[in-house]
Coordinates of C-alpha atoms and ligand atoms in Angstrom, one line a residue:
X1 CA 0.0 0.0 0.0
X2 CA 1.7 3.3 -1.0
X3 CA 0.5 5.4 1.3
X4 CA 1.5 3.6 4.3
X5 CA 4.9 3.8 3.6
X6 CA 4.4 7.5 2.5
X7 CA 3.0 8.6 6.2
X8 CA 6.2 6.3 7.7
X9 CA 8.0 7.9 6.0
X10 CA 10.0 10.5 8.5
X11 CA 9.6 14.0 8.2
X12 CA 12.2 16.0 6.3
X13 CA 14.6 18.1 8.4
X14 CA 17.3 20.8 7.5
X15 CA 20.8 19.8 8.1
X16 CA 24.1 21.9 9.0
X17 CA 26.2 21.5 5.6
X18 CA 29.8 19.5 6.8
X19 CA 31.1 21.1 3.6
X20 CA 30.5 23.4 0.7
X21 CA 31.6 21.4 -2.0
X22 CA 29.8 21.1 -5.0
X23 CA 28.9 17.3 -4.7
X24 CA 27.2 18.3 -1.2
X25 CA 25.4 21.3 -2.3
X26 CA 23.6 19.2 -5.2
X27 CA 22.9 16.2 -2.7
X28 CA 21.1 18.1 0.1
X29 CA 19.4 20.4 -2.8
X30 CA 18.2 17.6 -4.5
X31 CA 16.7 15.7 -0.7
X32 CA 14.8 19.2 -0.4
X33 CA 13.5 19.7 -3.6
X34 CA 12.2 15.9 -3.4
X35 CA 10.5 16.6 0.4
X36 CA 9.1 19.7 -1.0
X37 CA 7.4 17.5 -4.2
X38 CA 6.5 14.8 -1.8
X39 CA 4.7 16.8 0.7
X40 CA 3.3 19.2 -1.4
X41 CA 1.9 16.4 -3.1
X42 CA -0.2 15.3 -0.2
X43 CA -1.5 18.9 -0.1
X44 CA -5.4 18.6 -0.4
X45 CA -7.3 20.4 1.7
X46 CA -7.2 24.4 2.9
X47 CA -6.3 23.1 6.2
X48 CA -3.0 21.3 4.8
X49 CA -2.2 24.0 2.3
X50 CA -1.8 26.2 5.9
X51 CA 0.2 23.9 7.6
X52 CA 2.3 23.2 4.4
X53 CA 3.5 26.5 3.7
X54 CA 3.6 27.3 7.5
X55 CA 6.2 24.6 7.7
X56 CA 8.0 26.1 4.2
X57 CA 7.4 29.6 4.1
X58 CA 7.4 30.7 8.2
X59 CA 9.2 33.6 8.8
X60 CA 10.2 32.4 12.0
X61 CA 11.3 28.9 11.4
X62 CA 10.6 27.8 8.4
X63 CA 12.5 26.3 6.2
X64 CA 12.8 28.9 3.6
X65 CA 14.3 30.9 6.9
X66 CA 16.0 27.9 7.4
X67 CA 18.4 27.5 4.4
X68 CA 19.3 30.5 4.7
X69 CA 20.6 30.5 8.7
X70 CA 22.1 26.8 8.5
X71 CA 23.4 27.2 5.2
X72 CA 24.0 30.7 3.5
X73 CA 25.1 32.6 6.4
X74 CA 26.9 29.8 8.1
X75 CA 29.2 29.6 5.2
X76 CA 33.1 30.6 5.0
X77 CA 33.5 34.0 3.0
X78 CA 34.9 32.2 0.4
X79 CA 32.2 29.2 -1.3
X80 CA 29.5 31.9 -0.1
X81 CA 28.5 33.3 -3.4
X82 CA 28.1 30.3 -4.5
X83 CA 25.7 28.9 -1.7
X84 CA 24.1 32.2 -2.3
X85 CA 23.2 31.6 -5.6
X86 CA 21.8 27.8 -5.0
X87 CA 20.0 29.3 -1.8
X88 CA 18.3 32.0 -4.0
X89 CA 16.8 29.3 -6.7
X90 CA 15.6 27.0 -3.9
X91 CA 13.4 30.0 -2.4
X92 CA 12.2 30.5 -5.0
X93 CA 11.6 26.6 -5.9
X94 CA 9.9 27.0 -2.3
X95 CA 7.6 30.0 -2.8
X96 CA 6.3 28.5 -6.4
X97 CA 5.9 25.0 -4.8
X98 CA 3.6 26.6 -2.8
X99 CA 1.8 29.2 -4.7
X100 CA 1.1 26.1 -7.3
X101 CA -0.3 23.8 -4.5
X102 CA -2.6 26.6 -3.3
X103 CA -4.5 27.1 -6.7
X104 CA -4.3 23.2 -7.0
X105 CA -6.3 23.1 -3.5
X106 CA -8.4 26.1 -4.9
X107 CA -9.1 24.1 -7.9
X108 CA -9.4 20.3 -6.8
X109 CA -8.6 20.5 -3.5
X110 CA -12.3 19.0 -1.9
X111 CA -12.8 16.3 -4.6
X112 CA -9.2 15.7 -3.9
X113 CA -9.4 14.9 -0.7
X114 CA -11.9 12.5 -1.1
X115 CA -10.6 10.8 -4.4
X116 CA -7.1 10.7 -2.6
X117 CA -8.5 8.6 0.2
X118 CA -9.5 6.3 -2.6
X119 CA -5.8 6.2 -4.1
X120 CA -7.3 7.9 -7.4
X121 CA -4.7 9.7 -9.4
X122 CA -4.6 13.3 -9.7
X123 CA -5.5 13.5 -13.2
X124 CA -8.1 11.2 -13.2
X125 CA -9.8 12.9 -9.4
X126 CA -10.0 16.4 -12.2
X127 CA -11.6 14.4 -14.7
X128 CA -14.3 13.2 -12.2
X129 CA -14.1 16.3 -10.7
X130 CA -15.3 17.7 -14.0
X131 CA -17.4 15.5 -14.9
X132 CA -19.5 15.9 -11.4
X133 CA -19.7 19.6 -12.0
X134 CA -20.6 19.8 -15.8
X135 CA -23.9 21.3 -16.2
X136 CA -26.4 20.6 -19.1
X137 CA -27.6 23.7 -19.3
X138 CA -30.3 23.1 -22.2
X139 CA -32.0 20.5 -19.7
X140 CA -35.3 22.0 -18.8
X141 CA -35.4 23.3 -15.0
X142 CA -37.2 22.0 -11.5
X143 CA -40.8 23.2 -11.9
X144 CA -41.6 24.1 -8.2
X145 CA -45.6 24.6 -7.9
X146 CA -46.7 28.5 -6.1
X147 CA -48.7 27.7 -2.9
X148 CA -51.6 30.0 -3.0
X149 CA -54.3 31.4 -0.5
X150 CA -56.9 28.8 1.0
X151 CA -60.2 30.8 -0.7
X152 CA -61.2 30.7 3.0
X153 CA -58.6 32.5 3.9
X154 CA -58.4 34.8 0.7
X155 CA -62.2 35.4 1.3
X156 CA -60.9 36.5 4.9
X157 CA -58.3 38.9 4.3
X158 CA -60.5 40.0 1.3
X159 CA -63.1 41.3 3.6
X160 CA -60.3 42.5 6.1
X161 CA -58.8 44.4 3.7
X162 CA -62.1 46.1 3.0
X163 CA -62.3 47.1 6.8
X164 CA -58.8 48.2 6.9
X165 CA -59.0 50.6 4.1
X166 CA -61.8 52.2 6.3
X167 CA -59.7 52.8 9.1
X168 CA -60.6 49.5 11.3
X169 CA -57.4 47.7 13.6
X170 CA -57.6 44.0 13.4
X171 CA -57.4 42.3 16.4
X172 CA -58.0 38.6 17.8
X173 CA -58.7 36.6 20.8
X174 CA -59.4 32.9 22.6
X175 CA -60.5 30.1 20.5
X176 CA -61.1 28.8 24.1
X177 CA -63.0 31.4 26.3
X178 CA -65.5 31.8 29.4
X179 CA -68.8 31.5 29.7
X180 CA -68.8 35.2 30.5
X181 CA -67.2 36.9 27.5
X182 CA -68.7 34.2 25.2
X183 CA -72.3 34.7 26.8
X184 CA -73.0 36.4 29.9
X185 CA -71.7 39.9 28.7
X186 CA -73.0 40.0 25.6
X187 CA -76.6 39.9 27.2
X188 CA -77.4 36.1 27.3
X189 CA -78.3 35.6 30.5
X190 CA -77.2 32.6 32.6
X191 CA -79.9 29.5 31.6
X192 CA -81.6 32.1 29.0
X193 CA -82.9 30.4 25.6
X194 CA -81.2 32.4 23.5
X195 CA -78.2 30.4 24.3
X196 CA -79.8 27.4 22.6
X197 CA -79.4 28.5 19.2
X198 CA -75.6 28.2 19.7
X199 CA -75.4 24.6 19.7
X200 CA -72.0 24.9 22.1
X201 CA -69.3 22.6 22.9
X202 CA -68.2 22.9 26.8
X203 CA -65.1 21.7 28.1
X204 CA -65.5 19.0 30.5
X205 CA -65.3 18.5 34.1
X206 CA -65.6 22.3 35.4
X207 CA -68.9 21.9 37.1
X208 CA -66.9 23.1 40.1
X209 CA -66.3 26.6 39.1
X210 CA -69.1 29.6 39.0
X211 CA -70.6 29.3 35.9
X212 CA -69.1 32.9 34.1
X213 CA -65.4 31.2 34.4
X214 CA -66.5 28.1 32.8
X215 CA -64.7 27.4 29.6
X216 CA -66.2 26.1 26.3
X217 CA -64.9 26.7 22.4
X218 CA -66.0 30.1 21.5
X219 CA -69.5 30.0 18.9
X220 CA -68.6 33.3 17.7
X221 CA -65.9 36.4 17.3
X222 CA -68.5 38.5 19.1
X223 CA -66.8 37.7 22.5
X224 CA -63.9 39.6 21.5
X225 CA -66.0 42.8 21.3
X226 CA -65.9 43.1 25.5
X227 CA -62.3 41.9 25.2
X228 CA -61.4 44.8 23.0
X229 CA -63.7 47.2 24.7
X230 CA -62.1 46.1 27.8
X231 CA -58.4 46.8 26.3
X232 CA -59.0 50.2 24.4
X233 CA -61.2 53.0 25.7
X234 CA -63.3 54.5 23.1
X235 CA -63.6 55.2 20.2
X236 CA -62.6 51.3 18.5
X237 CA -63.1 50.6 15.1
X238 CA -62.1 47.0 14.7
X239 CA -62.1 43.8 12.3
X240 CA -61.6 40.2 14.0
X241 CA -61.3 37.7 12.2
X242 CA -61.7 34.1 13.8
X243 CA -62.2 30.4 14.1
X244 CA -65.3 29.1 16.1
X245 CA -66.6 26.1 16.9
X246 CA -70.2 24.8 17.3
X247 CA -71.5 21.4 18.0
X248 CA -73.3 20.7 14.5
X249 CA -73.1 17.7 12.3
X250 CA -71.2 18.0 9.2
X251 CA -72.8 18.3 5.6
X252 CA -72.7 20.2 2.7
X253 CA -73.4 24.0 4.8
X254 CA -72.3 23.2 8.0
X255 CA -69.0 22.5 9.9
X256 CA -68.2 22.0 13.5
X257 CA -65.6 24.7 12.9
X258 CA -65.5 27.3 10.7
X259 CA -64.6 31.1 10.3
X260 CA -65.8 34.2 11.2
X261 CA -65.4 38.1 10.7
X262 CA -66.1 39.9 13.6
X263 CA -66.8 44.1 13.3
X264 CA -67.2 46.8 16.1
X265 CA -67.5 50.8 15.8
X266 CA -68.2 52.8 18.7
X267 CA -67.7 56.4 19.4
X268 CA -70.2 59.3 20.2
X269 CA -73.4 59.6 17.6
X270 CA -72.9 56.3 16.0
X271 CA -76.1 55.8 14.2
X272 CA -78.0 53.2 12.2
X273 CA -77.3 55.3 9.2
X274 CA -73.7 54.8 10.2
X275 CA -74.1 51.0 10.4
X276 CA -76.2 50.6 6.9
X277 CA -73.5 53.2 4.8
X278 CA -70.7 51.1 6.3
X279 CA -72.0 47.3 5.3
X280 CA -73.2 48.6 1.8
X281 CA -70.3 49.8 1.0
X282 CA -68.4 47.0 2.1
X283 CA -71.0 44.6 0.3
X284 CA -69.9 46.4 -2.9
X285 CA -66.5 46.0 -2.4
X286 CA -67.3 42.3 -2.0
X287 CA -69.4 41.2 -4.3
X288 CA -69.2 44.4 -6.9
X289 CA -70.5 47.8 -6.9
X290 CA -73.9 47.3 -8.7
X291 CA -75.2 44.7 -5.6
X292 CA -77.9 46.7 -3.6
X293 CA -78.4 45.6 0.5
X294 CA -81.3 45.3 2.4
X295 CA -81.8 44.9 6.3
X296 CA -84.5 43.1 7.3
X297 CA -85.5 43.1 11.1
X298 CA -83.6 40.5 13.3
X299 CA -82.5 39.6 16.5
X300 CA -79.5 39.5 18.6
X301 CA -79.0 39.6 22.3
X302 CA -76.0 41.9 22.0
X303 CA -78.0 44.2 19.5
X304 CA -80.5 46.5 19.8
X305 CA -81.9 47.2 17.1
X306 CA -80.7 44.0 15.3
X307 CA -80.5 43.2 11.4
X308 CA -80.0 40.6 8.7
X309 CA -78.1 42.4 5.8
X310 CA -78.9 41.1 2.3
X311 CA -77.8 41.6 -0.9
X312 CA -79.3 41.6 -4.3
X313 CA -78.2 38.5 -6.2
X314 CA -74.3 39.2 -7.5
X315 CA -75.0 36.1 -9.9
X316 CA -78.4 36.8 -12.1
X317 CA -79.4 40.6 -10.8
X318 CA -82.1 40.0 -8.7
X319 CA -83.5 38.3 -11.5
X320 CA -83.9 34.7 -9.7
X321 CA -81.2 32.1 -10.1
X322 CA -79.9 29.1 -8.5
X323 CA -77.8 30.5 -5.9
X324 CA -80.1 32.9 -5.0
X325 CA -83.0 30.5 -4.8
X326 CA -85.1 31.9 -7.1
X327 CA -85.6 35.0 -4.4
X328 CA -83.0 37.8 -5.7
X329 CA -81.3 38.4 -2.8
X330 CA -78.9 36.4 -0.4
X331 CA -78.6 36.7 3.1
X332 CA -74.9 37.2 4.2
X333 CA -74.3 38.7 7.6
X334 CA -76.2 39.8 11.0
X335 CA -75.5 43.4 12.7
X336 CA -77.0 45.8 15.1
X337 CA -76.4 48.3 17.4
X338 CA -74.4 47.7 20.4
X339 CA -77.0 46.7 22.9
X340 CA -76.9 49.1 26.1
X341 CA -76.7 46.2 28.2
X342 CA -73.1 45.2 26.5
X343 CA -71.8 48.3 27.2
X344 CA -72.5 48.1 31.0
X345 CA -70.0 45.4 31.7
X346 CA -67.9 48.2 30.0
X347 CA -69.0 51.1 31.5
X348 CA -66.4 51.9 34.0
X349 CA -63.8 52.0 30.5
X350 CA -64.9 55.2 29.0
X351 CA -68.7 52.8 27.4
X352 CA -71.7 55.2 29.1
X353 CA -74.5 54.2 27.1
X354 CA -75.4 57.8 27.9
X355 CA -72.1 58.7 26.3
X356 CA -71.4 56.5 23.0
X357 CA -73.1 54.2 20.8
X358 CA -71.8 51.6 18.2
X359 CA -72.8 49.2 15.6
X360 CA -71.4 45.5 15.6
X361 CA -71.8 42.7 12.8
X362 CA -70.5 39.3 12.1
X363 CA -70.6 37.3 9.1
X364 CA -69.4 33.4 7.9
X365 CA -66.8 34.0 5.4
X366 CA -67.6 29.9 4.4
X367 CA -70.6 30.8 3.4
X368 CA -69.5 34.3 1.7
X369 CA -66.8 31.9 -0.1
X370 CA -69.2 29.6 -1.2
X371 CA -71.4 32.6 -2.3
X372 CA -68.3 34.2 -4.6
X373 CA -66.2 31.5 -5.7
X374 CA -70.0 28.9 -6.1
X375 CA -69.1 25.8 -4.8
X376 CA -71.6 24.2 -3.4
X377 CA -70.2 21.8 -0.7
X378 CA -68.6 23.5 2.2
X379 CA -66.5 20.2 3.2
X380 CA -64.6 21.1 0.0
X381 CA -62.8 23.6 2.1
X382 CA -61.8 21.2 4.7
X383 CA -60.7 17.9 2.7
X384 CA -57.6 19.4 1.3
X385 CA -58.0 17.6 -2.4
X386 CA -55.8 20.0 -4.6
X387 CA -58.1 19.5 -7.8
X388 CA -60.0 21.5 -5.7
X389 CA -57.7 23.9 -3.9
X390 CA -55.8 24.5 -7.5
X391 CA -58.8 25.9 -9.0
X392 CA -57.6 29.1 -7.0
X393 CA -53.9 29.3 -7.7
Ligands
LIG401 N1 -72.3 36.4 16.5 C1 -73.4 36.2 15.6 C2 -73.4 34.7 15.2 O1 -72.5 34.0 15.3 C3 -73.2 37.0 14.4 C4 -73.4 38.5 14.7 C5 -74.6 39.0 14.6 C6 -72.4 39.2 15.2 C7 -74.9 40.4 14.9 C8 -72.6 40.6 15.5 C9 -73.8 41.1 15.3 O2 -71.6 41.4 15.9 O3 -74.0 42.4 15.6 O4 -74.4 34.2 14.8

């Protein structure tokens, strides 16, 4: 094995010349130059290249410095010239040695390394090398696919976006939240009926605790109305967007989770006009400027007067379609004026009912996806089949 008996092989050292003769000087020049091929040979990596011309090239002891101490300036006056002159071409032998095997490690110097454990010669490690890094450059390139919006969520920061441009914050809260922000203080009284129609999921085994601290998954956004009212004095003018959760059976329009915007304006002489200018606008921006809106009387228990918003059919004009169920118009959100009552639980945070007023609304942006993109299965959403998910790309 050659390289065994290359690393045995003992390290070369400079000797003190016994003489100057002729015969001498072409002996110990020719045992340098051959150490200086041998180990520059073995040269690979930057590390080596470091150590290598450390070893030749150091000022301090190396031996470049050296030939010249043991042999140049420890010679007699009289053979010194010509030491002098074989000193001067061995440098130089020296610095080239080196500046050679540097560009060689720049060059091969990591396939090297790795061909070299493998005893491959030098010539043949650059034709692999080569070979390795040769590029076809007609071959046609790695297609990577875009990832794109969910529509959900592009229907979501759609109708964010909308609010923002108005001059609404966004904010957010608890997916998981109490009994109190998610009921009690927004008017549904403890054991009242209107908290049937929010088919909720409770977590279990808090039968312990008062009943305002119990936790369950929130039904709506609207509990982050007290949170925020609770957070900034007034006047707020803020979107939420949200997950909630109710305890409903999947099929083609409903989903035991799904998403939510929530909206809330209050300041001094909000009015219902307020409330109807800022939804039909928004509706416009939506679904296009020539949709009209309607309110119809409603009910909430956080809302006083409450509303259903409606607007004329997007799809045939109010004409009658299929999406509009023959009727011309399509329900999409509730809304209402801040009920008095909410704002009591707010009251000592700038919320007088005697003071302000606001409007609030909330609206499925499932079903406002469905509406605008017409698909006609909300599980689509949820199922994650990119035939499906594509289509918006
Ligand atoms: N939270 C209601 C729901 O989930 C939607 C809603 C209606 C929100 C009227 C409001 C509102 O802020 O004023 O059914």
């Amino acid at each position: 094995m050659p390289h065994r008996d290359r690393r045995q092989r003992a390290l070369y050292t400079v000797p003190k010349l016994a003489d100057y003769t002729q015969d001498t000087l072409t002996r110990e020049t020719q045992r340098l130059l051959d150490a200086l091929a041998a180990e520059g040979a073995e040269v690979k990596t930057e590390e080596q290249l470091r150590a290598f011309r450390d070893r030749w090239l150091a000022r301090k002891n190396g031996i470049k410095t050296q030939i010249n101490d043991l042999w140049l300036k420890a010679a007699p006056m009289e053979p010194r010239r010509a030491v002098g002159q074989v000193v001067n071409g061995l440098v130089t032998q020296v610095e080239d040695a080196v500046t050679q095997r540097a560009s060689w490690v720049n060059t091969y110097g990591l396939i090297g390394a790795v061909l070299k454990e493998q005893d491959v010669p030098i010539e043949e490690a650059r034709k692999q090398r080569f070979a390795a890094e040769s590029l076809d450059v007609t071959l046609p390139g790695t297609r990577r696919s875009l990832g794109a919006e969910h529509p959900v969520i592009r229907t979501m920061n759609e109708i964010v976006g909308i609010f923002r441009n108005l001059g609404y914050s966004v904010g957010d809260g608890p997916e998981i939240e109490s009994d109190y922000y998610n009921f009690e203080s927004l008017n549904f009284p403890p054991n009242h009926p209107s908290r049937d129609t929010q088919d909720t999921l409770f977590l279990a085994g808090q039968e312990k605790r008062p009943q305002r601290e119990r936790l369950l998954l929130r039904t709506h956004t609207s509990p982050v109305q007290v949170r925020t009212m609770e957070k900034h004095a007034p006047p707020v003018r803020m979107v939420i967007p949200g997950k909630v959760h109710r305890h409903d059976t999947a099929d083609a329009t409903h989903s035991p989770i799904f998403h939510q915007v929530e909206g809330l304006a209050v300041d001094r002489n909000i009015t219902l006009c307020d409330l109807k200018g800022t939804l039909d606008h928004a509706m416009k921006e939506l679904f296009g400027s020539g949709v009209k809106t309607r309110f119809f009387p409603s009910f909430f228990p956080f809302t006083e007067p409450s509303a259903d918003v409606q607007v004329s059919c997007f799809k045939c004009g109010g004409k009658g379609c299929r999406i509009c169920k023959q009727s011309g118009w399509i329900e999409v959100l509730g809304c209402g004026m801040v009920d008095p009552n909410v704002f009591e639980f707010v009251k000592q945070n700038g919320y007088d009912p005697a003071e302000v007023s606001g409007f609030a609304f909330g609206m499925g942006i499932e079903r406002l996806a469905m509406l605008k993109f017409e698909i006609d299965d909300i599980q689509l959403f949820y199922q994650g089949d990119v035939r499906f998910l594509e289509q918006f790309a």
